[in-house]
CSV table of N, CA and C in Angstrom, one decimal:
chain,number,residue,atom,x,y,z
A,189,UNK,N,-9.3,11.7,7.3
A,189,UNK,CA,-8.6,11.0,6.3
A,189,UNK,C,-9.6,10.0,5.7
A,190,UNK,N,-9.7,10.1,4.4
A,190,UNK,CA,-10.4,8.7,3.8
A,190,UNK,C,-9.8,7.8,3.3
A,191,UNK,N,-10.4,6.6,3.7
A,191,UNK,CA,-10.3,5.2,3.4
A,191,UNK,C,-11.0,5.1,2.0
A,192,UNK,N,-10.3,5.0,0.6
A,192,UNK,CA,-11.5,4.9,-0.2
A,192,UNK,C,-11.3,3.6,-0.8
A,193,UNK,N,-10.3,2.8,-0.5
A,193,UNK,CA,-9.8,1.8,-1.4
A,193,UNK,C,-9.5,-0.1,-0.6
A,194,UNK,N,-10.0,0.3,0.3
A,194,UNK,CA,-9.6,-0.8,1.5
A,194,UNK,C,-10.9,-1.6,0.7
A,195,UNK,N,-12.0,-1.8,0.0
A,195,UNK,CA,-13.2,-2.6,0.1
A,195,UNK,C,-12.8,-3.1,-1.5
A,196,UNK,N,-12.0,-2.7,-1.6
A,196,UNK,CA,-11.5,-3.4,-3.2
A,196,UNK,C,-9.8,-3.4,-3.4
A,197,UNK,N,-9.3,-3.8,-2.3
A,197,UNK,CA,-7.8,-3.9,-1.9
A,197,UNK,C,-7.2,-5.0,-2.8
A,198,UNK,N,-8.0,-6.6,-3.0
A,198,UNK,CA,-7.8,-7.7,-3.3
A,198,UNK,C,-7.3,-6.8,-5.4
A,199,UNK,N,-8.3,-5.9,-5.7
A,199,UNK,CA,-8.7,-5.7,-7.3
A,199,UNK,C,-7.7,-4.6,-7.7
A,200,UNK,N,-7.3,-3.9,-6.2
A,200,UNK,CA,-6.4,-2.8,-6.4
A,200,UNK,C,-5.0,-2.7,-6.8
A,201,UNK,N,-4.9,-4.1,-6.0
A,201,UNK,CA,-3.5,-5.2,-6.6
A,201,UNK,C,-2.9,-5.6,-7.5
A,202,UNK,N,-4.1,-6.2,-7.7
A,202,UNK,CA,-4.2,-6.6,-9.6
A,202,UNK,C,-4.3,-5.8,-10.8
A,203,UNK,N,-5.1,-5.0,-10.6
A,203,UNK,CA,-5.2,-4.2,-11.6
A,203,UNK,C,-4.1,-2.7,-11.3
A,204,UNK,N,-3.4,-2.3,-10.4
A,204,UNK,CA,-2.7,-1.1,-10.2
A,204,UNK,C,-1.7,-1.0,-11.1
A,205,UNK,N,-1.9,0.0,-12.0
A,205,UNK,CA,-0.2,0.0,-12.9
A,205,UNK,C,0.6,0.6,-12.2
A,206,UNK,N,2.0,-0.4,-12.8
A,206,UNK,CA,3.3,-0.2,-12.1
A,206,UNK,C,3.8,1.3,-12.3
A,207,UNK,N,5.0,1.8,-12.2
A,207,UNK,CA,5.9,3.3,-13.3
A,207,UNK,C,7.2,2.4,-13.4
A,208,UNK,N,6.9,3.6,-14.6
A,208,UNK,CA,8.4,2.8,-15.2
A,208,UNK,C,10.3,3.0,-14.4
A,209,UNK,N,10.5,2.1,-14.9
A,209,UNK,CA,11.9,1.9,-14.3
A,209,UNK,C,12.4,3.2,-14.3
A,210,UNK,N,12.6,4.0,-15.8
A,210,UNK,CA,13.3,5.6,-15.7
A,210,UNK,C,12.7,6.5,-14.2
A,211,UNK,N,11.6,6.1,-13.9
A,211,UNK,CA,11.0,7.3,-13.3
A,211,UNK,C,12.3,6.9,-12.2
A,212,UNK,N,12.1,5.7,-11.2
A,212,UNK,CA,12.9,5.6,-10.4
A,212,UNK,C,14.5,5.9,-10.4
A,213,UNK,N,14.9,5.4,-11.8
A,213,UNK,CA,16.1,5.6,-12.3
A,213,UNK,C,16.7,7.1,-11.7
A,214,UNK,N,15.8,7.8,-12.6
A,214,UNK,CA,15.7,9.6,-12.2
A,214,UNK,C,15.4,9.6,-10.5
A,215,UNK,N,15.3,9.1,-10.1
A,215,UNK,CA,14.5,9.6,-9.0
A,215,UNK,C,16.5,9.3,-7.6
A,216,UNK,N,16.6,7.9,-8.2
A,216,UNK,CA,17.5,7.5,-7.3
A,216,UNK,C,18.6,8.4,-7.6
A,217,UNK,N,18.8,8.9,-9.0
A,217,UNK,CA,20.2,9.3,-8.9
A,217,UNK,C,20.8,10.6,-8.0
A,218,UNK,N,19.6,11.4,-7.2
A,218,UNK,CA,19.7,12.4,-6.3
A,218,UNK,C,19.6,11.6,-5.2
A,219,UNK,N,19.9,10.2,-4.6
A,219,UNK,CA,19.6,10.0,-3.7
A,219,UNK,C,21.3,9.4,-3.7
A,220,UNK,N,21.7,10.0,-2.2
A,220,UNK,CA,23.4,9.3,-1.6
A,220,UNK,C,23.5,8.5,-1.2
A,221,UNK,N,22.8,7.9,0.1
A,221,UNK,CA,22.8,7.3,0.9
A,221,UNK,C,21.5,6.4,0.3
A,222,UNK,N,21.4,4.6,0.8
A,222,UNK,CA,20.5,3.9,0.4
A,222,UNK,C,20.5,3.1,1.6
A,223,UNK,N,19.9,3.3,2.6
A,223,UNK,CA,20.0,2.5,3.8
A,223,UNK,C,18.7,2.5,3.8
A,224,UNK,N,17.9,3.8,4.1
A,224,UNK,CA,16.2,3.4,4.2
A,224,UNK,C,15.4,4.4,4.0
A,225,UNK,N,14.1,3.8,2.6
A,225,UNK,CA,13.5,4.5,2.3
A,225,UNK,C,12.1,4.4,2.9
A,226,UNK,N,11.2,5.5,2.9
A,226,UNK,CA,9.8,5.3,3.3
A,226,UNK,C,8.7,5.6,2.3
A,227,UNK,N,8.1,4.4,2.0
A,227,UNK,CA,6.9,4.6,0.7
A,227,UNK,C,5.4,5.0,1.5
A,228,UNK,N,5.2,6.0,1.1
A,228,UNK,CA,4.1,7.1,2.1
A,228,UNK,C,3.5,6.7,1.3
A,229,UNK,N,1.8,6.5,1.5
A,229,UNK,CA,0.5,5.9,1.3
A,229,UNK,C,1.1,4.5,0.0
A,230,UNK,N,1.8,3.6,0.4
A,230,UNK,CA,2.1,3.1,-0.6
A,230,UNK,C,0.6,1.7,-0.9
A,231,UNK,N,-0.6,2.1,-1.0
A,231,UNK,CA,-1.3,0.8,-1.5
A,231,UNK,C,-0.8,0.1,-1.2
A,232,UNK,N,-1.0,-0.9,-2.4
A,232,UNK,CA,-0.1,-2.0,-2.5
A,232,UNK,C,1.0,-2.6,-2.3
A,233,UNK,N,2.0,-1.5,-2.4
A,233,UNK,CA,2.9,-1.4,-2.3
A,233,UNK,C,3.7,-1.5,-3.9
A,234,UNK,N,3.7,-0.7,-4.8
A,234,UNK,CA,3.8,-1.1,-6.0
A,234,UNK,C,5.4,0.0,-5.8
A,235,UNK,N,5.4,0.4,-5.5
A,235,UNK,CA,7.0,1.4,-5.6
A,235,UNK,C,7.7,1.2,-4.1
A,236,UNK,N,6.8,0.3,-3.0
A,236,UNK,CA,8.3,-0.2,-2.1
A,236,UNK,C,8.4,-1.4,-2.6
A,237,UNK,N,7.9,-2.1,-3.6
A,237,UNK,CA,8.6,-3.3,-4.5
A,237,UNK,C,9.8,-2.7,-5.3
A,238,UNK,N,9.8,-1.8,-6.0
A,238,UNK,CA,11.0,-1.5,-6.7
A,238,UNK,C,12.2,-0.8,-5.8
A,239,UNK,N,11.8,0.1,-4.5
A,239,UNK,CA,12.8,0.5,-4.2
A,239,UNK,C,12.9,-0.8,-2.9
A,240,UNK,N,12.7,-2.2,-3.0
A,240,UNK,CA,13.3,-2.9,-2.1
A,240,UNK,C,14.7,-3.2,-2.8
A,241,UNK,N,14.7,-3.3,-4.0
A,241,UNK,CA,16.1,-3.6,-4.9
A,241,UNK,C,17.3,-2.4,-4.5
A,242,UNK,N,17.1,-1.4,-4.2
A,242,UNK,CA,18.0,-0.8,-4.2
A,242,UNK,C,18.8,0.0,-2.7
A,243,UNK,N,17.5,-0.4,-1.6
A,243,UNK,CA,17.3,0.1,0.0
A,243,UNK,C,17.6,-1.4,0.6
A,244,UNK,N,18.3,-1.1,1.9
A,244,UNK,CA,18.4,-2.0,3.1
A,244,UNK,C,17.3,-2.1,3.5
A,245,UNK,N,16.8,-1.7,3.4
A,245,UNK,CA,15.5,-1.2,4.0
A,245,UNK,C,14.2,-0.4,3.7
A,246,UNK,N,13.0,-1.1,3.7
A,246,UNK,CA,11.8,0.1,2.9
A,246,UNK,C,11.2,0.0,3.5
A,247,UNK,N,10.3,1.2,4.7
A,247,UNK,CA,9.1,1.2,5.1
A,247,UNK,C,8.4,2.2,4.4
A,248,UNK,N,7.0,0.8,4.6
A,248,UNK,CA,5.7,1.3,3.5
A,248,UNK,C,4.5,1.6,4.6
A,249,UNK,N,3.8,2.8,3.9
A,249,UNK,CA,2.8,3.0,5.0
A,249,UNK,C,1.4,2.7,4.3
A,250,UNK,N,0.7,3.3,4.8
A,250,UNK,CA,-0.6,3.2,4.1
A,250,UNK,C,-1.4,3.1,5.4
A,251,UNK,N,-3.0,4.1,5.3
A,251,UNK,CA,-4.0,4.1,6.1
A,251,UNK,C,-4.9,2.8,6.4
A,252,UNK,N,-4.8,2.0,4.9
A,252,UNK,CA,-5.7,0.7,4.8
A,252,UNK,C,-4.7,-0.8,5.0
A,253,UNK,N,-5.0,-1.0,6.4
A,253,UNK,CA,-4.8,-2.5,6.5
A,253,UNK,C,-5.0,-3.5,5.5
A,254,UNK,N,-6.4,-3.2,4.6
A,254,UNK,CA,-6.5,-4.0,3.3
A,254,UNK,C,-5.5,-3.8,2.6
A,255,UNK,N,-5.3,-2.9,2.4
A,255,UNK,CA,-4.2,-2.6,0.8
A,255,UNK,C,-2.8,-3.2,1.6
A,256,UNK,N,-2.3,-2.7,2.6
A,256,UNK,CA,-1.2,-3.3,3.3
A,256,UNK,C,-1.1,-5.4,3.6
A,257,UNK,N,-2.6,-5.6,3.8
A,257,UNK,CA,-2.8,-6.9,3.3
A,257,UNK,C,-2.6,-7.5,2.1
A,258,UNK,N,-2.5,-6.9,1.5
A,258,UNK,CA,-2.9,-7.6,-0.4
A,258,UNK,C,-1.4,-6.8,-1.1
A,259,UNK,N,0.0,-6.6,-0.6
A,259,UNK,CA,0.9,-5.8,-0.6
A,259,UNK,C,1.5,-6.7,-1.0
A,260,UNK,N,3.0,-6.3,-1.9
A,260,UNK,CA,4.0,-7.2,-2.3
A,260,UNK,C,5.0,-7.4,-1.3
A,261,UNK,N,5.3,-8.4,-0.9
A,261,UNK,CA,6.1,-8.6,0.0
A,261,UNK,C,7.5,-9.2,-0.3
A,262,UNK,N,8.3,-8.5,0.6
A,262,UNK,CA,9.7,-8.4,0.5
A,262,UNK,C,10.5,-8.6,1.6
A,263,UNK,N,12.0,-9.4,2.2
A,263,UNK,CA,11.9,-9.4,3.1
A,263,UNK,C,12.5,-7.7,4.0
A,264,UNK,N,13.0,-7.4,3.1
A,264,UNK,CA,13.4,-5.7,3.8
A,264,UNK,C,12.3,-4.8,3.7
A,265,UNK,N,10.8,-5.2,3.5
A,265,UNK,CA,10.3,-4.8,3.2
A,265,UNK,C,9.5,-4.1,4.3
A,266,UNK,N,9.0,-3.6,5.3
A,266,UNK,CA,8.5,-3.5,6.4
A,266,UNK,C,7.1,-2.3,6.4
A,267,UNK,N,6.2,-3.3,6.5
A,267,UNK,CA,4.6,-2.6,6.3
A,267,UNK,C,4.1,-2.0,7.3
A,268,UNK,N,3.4,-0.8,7.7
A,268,UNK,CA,3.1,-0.3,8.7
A,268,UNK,C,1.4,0.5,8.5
A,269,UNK,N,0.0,0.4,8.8
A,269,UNK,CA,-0.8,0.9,8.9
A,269,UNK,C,-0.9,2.0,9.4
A,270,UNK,N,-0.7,3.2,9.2
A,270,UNK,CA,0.2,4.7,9.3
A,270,UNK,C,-0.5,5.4,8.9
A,271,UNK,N,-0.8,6.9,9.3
A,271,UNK,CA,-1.3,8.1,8.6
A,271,UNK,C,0.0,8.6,7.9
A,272,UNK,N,0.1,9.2,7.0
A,272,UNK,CA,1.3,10.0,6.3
A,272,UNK,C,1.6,11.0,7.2
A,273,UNK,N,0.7,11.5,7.9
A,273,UNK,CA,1.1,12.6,8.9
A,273,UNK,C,1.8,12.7,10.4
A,274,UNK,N,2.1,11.0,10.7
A,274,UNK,CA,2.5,10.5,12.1
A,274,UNK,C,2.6,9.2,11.9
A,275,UNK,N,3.9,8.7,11.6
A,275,UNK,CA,4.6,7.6,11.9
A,275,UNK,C,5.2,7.5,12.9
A,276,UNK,N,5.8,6.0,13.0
A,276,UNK,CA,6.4,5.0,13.8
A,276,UNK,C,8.0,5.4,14.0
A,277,UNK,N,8.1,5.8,12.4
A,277,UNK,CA,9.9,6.2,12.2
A,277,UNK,C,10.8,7.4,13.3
A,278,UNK,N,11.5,6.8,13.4
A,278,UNK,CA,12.3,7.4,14.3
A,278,UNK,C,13.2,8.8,13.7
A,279,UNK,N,13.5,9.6,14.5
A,279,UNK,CA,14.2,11.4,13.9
A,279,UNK,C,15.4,10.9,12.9
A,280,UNK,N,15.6,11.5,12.0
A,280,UNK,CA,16.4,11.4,11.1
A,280,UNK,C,17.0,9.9,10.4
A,281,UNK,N,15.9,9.4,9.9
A,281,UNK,CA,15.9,8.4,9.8
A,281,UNK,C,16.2,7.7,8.2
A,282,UNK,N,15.4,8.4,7.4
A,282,UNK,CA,15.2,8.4,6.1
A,282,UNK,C,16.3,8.5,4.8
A,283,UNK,N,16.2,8.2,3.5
A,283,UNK,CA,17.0,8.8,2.8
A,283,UNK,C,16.4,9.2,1.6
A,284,UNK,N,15.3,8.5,1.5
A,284,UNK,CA,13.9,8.9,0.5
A,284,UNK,C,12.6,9.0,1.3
A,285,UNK,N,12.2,9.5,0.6
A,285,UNK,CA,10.7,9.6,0.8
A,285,UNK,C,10.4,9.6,-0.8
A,286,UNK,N,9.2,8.3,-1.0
A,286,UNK,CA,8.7,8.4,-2.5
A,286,UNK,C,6.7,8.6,-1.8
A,287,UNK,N,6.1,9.4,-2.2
A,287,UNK,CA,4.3,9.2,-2.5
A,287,UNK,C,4.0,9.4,-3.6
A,288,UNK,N,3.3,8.0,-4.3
A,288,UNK,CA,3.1,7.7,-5.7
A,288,UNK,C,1.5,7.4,-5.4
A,289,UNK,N,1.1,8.6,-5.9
A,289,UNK,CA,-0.3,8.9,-6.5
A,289,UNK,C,-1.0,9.0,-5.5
A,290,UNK,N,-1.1,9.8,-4.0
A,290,UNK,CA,-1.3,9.6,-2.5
A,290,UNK,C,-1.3,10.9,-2.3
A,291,UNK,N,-0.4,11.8,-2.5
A,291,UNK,CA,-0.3,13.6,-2.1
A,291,UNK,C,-1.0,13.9,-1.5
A,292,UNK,N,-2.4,14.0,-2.8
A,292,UNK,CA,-3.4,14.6,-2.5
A,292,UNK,C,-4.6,14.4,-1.5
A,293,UNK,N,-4.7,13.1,-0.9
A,293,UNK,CA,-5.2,12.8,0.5
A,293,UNK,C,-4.7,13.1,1.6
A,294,UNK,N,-3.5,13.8,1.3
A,294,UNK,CA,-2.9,13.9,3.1
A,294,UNK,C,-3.0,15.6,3.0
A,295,UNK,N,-2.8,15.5,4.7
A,295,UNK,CA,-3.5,17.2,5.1
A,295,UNK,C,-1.7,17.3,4.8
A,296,UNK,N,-1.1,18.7,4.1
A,296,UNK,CA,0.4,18.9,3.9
A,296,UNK,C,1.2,19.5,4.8
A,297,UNK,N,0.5,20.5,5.9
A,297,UNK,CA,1.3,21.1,7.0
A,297,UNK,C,1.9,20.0,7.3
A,298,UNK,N,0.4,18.9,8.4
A,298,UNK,CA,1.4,18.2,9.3
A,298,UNK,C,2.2,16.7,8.4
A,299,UNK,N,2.1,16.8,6.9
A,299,UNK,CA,3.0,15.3,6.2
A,299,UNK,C,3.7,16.1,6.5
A,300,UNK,N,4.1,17.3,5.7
A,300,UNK,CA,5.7,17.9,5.5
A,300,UNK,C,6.3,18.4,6.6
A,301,UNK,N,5.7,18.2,7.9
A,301,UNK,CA,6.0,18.4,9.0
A,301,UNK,C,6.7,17.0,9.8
A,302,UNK,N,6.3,15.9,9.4
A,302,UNK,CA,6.4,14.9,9.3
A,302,UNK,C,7.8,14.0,8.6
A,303,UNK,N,7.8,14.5,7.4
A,303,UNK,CA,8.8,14.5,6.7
A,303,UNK,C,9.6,15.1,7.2
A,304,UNK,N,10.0,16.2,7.4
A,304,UNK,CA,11.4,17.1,8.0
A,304,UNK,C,11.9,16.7,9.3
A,305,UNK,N,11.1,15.6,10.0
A,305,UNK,CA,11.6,15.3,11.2
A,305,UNK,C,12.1,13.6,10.8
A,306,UNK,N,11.1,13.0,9.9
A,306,UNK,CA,12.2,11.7,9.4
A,306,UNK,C,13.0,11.6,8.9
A,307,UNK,N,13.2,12.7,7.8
A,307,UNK,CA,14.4,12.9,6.7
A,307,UNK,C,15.6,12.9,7.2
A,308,UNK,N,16.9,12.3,6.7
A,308,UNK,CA,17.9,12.6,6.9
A,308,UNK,C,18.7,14.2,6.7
A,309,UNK,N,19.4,14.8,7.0
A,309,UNK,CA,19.7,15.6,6.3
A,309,UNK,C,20.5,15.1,5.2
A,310,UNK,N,19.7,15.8,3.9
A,310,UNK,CA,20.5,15.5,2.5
A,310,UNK,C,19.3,14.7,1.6
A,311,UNK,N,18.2,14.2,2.6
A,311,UNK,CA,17.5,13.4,2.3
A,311,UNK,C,16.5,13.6,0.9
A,312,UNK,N,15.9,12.8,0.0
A,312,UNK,CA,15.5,12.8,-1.1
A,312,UNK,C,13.6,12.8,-0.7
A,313,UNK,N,12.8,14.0,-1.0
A,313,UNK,CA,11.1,13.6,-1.6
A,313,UNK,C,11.0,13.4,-2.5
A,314,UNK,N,10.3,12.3,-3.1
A,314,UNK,CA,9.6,12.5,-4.6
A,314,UNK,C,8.5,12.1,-4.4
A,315,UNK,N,7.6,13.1,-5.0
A,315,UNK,CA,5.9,12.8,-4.8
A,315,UNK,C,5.9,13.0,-6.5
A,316,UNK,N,4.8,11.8,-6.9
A,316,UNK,CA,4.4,12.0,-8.6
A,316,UNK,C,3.0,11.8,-8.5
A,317,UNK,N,2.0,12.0,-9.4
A,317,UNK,CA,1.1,12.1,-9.4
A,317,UNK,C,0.6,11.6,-11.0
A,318,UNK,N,-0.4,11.1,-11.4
A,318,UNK,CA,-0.7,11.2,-12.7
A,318,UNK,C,-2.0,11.9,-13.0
A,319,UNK,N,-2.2,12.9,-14.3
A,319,UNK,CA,-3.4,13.3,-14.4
A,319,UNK,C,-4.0,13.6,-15.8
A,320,UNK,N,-4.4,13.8,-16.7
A,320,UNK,CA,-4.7,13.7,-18.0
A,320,UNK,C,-3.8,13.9,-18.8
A,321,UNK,N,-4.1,13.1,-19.8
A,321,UNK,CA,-3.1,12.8,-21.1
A,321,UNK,C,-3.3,14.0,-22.2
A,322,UNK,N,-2.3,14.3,-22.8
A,322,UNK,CA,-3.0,15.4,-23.9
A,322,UNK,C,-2.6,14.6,-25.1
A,323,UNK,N,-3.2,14.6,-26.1
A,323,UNK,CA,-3.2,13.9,-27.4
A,323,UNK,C,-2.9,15.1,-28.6
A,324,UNK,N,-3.9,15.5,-28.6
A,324,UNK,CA,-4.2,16.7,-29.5
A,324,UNK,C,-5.2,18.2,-29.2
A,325,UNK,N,-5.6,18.6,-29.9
A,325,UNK,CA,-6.7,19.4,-29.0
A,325,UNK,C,-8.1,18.6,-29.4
A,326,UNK,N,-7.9,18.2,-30.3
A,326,UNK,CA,-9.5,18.1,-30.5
A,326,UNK,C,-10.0,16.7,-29.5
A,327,UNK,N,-9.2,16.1,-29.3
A,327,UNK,CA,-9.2,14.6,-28.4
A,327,UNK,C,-9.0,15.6,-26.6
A,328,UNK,N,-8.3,15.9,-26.1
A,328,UNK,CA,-8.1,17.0,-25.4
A,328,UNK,C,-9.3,17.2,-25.1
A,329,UNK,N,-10.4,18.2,-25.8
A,329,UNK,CA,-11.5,18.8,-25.6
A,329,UNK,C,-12.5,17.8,-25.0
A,330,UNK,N,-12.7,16.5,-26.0
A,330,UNK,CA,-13.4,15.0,-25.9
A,330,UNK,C,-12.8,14.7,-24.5
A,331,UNK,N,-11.4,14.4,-24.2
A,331,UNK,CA,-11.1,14.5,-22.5
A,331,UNK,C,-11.9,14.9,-21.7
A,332,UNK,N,-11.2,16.3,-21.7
A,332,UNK,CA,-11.5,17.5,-20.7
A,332,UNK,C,-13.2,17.0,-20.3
A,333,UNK,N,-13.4,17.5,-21.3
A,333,UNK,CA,-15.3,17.1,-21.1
A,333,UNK,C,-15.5,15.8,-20.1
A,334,UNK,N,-15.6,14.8,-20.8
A,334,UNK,CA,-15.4,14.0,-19.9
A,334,UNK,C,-15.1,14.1,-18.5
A,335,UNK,N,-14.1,14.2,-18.3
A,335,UNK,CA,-13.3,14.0,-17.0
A,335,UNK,C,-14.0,15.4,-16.1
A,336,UNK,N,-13.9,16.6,-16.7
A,336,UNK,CA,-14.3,17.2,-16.1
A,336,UNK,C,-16.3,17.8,-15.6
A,337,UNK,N,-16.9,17.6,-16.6
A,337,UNK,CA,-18.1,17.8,-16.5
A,337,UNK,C,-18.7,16.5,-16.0
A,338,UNK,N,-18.6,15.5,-17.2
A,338,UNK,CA,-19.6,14.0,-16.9
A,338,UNK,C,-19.5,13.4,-15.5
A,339,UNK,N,-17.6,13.1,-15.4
A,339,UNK,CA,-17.3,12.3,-14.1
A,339,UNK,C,-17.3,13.4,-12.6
A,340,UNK,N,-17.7,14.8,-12.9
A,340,UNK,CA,-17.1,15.9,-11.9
A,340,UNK,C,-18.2,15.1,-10.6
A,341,UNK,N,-18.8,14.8,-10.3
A,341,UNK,CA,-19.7,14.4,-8.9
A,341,UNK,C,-18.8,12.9,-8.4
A,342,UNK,N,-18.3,12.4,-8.9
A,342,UNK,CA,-17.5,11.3,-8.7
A,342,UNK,C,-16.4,11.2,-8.2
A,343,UNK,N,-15.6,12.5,-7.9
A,343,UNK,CA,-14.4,13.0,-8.0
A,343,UNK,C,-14.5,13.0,-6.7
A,344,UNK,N,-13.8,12.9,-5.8
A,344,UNK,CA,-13.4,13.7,-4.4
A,344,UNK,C,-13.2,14.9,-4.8
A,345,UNK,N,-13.4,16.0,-3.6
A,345,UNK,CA,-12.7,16.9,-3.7
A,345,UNK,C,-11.1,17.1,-3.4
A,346,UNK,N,-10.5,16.6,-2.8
A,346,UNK,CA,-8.8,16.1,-3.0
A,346,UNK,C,-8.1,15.9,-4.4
A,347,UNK,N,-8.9,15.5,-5.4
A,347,UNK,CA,-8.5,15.4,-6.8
A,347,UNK,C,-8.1,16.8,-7.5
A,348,UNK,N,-9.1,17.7,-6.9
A,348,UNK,CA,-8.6,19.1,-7.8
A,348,UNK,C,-7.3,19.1,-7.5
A,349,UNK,N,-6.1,19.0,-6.3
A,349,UNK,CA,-4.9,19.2,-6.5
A,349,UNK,C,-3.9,18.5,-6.9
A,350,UNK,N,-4.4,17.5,-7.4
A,350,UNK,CA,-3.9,17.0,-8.8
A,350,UNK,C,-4.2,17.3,-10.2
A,351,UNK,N,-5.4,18.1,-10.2
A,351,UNK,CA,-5.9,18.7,-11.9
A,351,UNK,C,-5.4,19.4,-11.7
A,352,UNK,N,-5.0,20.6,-10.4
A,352,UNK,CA,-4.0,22.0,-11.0
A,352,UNK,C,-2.4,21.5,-10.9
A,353,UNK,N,-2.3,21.0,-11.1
A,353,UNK,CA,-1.1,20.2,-11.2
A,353,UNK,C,0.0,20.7,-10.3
């Protein structure tokens, strides 16, 4: 597992953009039950701040104690230094699972293995991810380039499964 974000946790906070209210909007209306959700790699904590408004309960995980340090705090809000792949949570526990912009760092056998033993039955995943904008083609091409050739040594290799979308 890498830690890539714990040495700039304090900047990760500040500067992290939020998603917008619809995403969750969409997100909750598949969701029945609201007792307790679990924010898998949540940083900051930037999406168990929105879903503390609507859960009894929200456990947030995340690998970096920093980022879990420098987190929004809430009192239903409950922070745990956790691999995505082996939590604290107890069997059938869940009624969401949200990982917002995280996916791609965790090994998926043992998360989704992981998940089907927290979930409730009936229970809700939503994993989102963000990855290049398209404008036009000719801007597009000015992108692609960029992102893909100039920045390509910069990239983890975990990133390609978010470029194939």
């Amino acid at each position: 597992m890498k830690d890539n974000f714990s040495h700039a946790a304090a900047e990760y906070a500040q500067y992290r953009p939020t998603y917008p209210a619809n995403l969750f909007e969409f997100i909750l209306s598949y969701v029945k039950e609201k007792k307790q959700a679990w924010d898998c790699g949540t940083g900051n904590g930037q999406s168990a701040a929105v879903l503390s408004s609507y859960f009894q309960k929200v456990f947030a995980t995340d690998i970096s104690q920093a980022q879990i340090n420098n987190a929004y705090k809430e009192i239903n809000i409950e922070y745990a230094a956790e691999p995505a792949e082996k939590t604290s949570l107890p069997d059938n526990a869940v009624d969401l699972i949200t990982v917002a912009q995280a996916i791609h760092w965790f090994n998926f056998k043992k998360f989704y293995a992981e998940v089907n033993q927290v979930a409730k039955p009936g229970a809700v995943i939503a994993v989102w991810t963000y990855s290049l904008l398209h404008i036009s083609e000719e801007i597009d091409l000015i992108i692609n380039e960029y992102h893909y050739k100039t920045l390509q040594t910069f990239w983890d290799t975990e990133r390609k499964y978010v470029d194939d979308g």
